[in-house]
PDB file of C-alpha atoms in Angstrom:
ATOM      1  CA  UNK V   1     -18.245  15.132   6.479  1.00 66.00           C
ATOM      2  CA  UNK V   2     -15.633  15.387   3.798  1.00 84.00           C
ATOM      3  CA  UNK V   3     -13.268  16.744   5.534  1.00 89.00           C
ATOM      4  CA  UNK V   4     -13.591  13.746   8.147  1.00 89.00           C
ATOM      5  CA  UNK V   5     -13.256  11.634   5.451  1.00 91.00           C
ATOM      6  CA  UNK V   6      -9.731  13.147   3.747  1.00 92.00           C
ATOM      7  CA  UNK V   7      -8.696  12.868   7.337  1.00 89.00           C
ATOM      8  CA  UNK V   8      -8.998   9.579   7.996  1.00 89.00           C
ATOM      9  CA  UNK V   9      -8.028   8.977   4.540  1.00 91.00           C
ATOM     10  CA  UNK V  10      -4.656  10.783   5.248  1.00 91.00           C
ATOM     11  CA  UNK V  11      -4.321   8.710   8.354  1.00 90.00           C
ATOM     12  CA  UNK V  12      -4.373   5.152   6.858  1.00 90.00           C
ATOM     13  CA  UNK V  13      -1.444   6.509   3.819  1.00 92.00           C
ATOM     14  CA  UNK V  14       0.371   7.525   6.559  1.00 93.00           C
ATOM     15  CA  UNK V  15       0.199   4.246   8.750  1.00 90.00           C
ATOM     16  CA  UNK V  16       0.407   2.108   5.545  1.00 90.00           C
ATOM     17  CA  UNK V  17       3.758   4.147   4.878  1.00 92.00           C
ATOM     18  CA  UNK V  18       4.983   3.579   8.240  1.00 92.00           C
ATOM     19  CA  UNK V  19       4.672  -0.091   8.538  1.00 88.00           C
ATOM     20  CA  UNK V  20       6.023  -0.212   4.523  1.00 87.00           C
ATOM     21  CA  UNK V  21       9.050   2.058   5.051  1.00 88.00           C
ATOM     22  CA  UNK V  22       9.149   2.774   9.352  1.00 90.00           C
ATOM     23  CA  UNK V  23      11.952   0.876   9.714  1.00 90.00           C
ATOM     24  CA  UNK V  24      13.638   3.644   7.377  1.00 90.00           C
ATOM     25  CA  UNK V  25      13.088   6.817   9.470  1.00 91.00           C
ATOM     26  CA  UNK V  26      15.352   7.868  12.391  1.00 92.00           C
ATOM     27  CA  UNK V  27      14.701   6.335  15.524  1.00 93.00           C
ATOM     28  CA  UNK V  28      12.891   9.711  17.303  1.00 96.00           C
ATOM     29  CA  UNK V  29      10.690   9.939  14.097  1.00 96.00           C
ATOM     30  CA  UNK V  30       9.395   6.153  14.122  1.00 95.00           C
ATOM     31  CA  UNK V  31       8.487   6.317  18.008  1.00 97.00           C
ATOM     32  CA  UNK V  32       6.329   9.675  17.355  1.00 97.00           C
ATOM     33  CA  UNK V  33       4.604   8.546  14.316  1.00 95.00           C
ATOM     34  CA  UNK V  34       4.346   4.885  15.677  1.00 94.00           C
ATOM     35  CA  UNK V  35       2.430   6.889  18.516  1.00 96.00           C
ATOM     36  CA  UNK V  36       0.545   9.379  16.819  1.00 94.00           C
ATOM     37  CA  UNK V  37      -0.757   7.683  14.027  1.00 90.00           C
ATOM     38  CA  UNK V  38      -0.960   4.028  15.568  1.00 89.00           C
ATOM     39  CA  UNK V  39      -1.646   4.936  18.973  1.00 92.00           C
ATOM     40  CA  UNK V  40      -3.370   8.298  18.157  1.00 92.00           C
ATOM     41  CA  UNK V  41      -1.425   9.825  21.097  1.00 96.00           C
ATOM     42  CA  UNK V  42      -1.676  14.061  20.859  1.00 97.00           C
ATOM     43  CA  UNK V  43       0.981  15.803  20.098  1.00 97.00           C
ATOM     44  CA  UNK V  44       1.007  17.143  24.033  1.00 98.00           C
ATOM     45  CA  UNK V  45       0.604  13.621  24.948  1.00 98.00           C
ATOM     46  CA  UNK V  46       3.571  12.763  22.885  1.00 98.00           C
ATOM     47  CA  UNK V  47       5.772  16.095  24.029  1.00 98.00           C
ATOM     48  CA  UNK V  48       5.172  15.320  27.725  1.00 98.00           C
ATOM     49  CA  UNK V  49       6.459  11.571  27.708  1.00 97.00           C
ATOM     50  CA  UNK V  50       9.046  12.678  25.762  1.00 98.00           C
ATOM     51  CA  UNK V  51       9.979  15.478  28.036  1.00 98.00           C
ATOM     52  CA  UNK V  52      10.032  17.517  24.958  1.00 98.00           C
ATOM     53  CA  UNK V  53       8.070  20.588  23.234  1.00 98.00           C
ATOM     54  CA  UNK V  54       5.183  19.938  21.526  1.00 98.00           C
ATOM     55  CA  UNK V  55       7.138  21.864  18.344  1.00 98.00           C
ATOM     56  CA  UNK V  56       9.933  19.278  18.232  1.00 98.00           C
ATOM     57  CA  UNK V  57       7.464  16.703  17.815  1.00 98.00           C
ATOM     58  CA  UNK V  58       5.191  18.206  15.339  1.00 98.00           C
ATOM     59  CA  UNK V  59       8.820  18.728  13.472  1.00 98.00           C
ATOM     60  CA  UNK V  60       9.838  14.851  13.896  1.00 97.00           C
ATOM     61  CA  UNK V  61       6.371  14.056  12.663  1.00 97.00           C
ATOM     62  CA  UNK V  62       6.317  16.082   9.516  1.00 97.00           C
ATOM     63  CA  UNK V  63       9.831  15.347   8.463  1.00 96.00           C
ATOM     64  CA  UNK V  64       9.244  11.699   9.063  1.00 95.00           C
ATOM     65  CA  UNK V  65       5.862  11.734   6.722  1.00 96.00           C
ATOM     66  CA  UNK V  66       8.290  13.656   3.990  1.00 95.00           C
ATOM     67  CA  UNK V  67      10.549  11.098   4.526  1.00 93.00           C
ATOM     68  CA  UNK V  68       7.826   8.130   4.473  1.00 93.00           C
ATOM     69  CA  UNK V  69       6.374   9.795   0.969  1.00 92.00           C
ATOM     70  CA  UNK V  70       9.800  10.179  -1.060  1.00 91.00           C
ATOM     71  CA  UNK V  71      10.090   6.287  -0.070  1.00 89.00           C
ATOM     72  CA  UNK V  72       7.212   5.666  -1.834  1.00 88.00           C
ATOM     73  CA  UNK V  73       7.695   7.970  -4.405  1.00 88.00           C
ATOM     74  CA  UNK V  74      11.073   6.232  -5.372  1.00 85.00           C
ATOM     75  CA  UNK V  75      10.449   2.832  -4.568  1.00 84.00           C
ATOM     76  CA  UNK V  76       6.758   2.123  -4.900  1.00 82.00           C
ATOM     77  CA  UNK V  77       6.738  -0.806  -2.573  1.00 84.00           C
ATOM     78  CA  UNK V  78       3.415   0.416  -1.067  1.00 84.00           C
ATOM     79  CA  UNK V  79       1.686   0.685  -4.340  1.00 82.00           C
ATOM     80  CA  UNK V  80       3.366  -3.019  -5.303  1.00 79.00           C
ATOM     81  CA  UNK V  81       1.895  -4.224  -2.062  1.00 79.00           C
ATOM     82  CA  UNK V  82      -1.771  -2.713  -3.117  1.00 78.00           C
ATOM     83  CA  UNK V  83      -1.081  -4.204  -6.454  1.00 72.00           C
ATOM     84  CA  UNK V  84      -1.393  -7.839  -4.941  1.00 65.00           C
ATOM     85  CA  UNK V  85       2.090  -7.754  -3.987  1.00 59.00           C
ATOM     86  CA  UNK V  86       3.316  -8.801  -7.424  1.00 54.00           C
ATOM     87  CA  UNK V  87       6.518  -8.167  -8.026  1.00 53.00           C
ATOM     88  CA  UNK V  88       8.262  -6.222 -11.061  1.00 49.00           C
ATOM     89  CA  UNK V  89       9.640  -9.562 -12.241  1.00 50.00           C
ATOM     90  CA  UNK V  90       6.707 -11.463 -12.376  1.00 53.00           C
ATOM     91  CA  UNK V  91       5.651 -13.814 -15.102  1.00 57.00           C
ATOM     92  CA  UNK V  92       2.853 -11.811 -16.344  1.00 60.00           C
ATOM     93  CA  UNK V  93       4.919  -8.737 -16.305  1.00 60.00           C
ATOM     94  CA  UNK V  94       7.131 -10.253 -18.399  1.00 64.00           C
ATOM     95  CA  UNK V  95       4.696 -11.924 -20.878  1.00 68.00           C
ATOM     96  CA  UNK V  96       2.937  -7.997 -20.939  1.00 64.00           C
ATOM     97  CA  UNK V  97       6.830  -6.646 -22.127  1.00 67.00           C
ATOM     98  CA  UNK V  98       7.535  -9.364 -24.681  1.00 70.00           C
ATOM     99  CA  UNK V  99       3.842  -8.607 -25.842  1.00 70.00           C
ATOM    100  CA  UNK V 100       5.037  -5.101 -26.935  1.00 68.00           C
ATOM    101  CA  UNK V 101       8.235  -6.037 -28.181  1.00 70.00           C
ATOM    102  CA  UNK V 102       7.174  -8.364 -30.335  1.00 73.00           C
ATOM    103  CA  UNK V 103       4.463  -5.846 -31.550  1.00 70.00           C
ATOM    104  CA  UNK V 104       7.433  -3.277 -31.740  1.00 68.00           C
ATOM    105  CA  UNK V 105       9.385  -5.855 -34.131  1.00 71.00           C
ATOM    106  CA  UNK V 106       6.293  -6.262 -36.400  1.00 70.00           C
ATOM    107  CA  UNK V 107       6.262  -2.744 -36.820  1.00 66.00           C
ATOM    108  CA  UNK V 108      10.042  -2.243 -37.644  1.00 65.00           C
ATOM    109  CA  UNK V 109       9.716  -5.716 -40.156  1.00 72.00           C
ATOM    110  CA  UNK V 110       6.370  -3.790 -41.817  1.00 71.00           C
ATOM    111  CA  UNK V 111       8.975  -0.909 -42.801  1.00 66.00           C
ATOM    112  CA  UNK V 112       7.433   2.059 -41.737  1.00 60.00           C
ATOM    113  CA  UNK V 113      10.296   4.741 -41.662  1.00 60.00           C
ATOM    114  CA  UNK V 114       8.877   7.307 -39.549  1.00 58.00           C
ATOM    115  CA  UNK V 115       9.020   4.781 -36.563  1.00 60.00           C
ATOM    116  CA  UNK V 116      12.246   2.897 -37.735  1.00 61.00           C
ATOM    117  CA  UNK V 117      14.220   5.701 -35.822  1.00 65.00           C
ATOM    118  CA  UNK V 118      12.524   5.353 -32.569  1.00 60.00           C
ATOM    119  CA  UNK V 119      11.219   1.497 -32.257  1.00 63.00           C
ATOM    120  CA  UNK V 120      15.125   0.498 -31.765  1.00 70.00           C
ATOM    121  CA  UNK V 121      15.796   2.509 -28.657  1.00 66.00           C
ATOM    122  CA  UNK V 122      12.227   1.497 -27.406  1.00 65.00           C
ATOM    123  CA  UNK V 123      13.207  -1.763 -27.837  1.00 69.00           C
ATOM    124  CA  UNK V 124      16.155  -2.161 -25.842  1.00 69.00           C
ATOM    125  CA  UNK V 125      14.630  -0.081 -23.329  1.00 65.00           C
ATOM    126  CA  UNK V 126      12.315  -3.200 -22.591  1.00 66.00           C
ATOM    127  CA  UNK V 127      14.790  -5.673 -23.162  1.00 69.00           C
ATOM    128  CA  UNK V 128      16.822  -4.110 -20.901  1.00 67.00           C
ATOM    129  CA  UNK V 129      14.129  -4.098 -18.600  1.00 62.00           C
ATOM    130  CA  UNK V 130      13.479  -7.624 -18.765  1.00 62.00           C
ATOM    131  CA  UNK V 131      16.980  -8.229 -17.622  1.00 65.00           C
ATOM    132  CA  UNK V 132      16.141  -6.586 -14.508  1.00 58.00           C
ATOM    133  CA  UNK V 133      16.564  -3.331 -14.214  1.00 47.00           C
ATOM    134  CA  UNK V 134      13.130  -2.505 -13.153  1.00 46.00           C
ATOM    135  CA  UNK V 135      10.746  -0.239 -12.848  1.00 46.00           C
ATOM    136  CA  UNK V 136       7.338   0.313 -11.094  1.00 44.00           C
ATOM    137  CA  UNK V 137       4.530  -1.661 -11.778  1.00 46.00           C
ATOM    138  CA  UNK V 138       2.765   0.602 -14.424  1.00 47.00           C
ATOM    139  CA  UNK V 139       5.796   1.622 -16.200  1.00 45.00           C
ATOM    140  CA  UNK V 140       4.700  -1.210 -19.355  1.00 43.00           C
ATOM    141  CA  UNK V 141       1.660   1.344 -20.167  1.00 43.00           C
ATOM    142  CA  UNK V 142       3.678   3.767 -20.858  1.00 42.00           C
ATOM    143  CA  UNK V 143       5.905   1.979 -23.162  1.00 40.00           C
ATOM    144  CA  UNK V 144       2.856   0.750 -25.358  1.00 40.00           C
ATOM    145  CA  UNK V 145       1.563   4.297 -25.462  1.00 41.00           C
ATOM    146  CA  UNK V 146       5.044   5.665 -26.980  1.00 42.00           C
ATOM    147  CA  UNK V 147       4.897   2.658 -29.273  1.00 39.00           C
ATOM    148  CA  UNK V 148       1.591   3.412 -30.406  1.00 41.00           C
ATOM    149  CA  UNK V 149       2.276   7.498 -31.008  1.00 41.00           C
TER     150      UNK V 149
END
């Protein structure tokens, strides 16, 4: 039952990926994962319209799903799109940002030494990132945990 489960599981990443970053893959790799994962075609069923061998297809497939996860792994726009489709730039982003910074400047006016070295770089790291450079959507977390430490 499990194993159904991570299955089907597998199959929905993949067709969320494809309909977030198809339009990114070679032609020949769209139409075979457009029909095996949308239209649940076989690879044989696949091969034969195709006029092709079952192997090149199974090769179109998984170089197209590498492809489809280094999208996401570099861009994020699937996990955005989970996210409520919020974008980097959005107001409550920002107010989470200028939240730390302003706790980083308390910090740096209270005197401690230890963190006087590192709070300025951290700082302009976020400031920077306000002025749109970017990053994915959990990226503030980790800035509060390095202020914290």
């Amino acid at each position: 039952m499990a194993k159904a489960q991570e299955y089907l599981q597998t199959q929905i990443e993949i067709s969320d990926l494809f309909h977030v970053y198809g339009e990114l893959l070679s032609p020949r790799q769209r139409t075979f994962i457009r029909l095996y994962y949308d239209e649940n075609l076989s690879l044989a069923e696949i091969a034969e319209r195709h006029e092709i061998s079952r192997q090149a297809v199974h090769d179109a497939i998984k170089h197209g799903r590498r492809a489809l996860a280094n999208y996401e792994q570099t861009l994020h726009l699937l996990e955005l799109r989970r996210n409520g489709g919020a974008p980097v730039t959005s107001n409550g982003w920002r107010g989470k940002v200028e939240t730390i910074l302003n706790e980083m400047e308390k910090t740096l006016r209270e005197g401690s030494a230890d963190l006087a070295n590192r709070l300025p770089a951290q700082i302009a790291s976020l400031r920077e990132l306000l002025n749109g450079v970017g990053s994915p959507p959990g990226a503030q977390d980790s800035f509060r945990e390095e202020a914290v430490a």
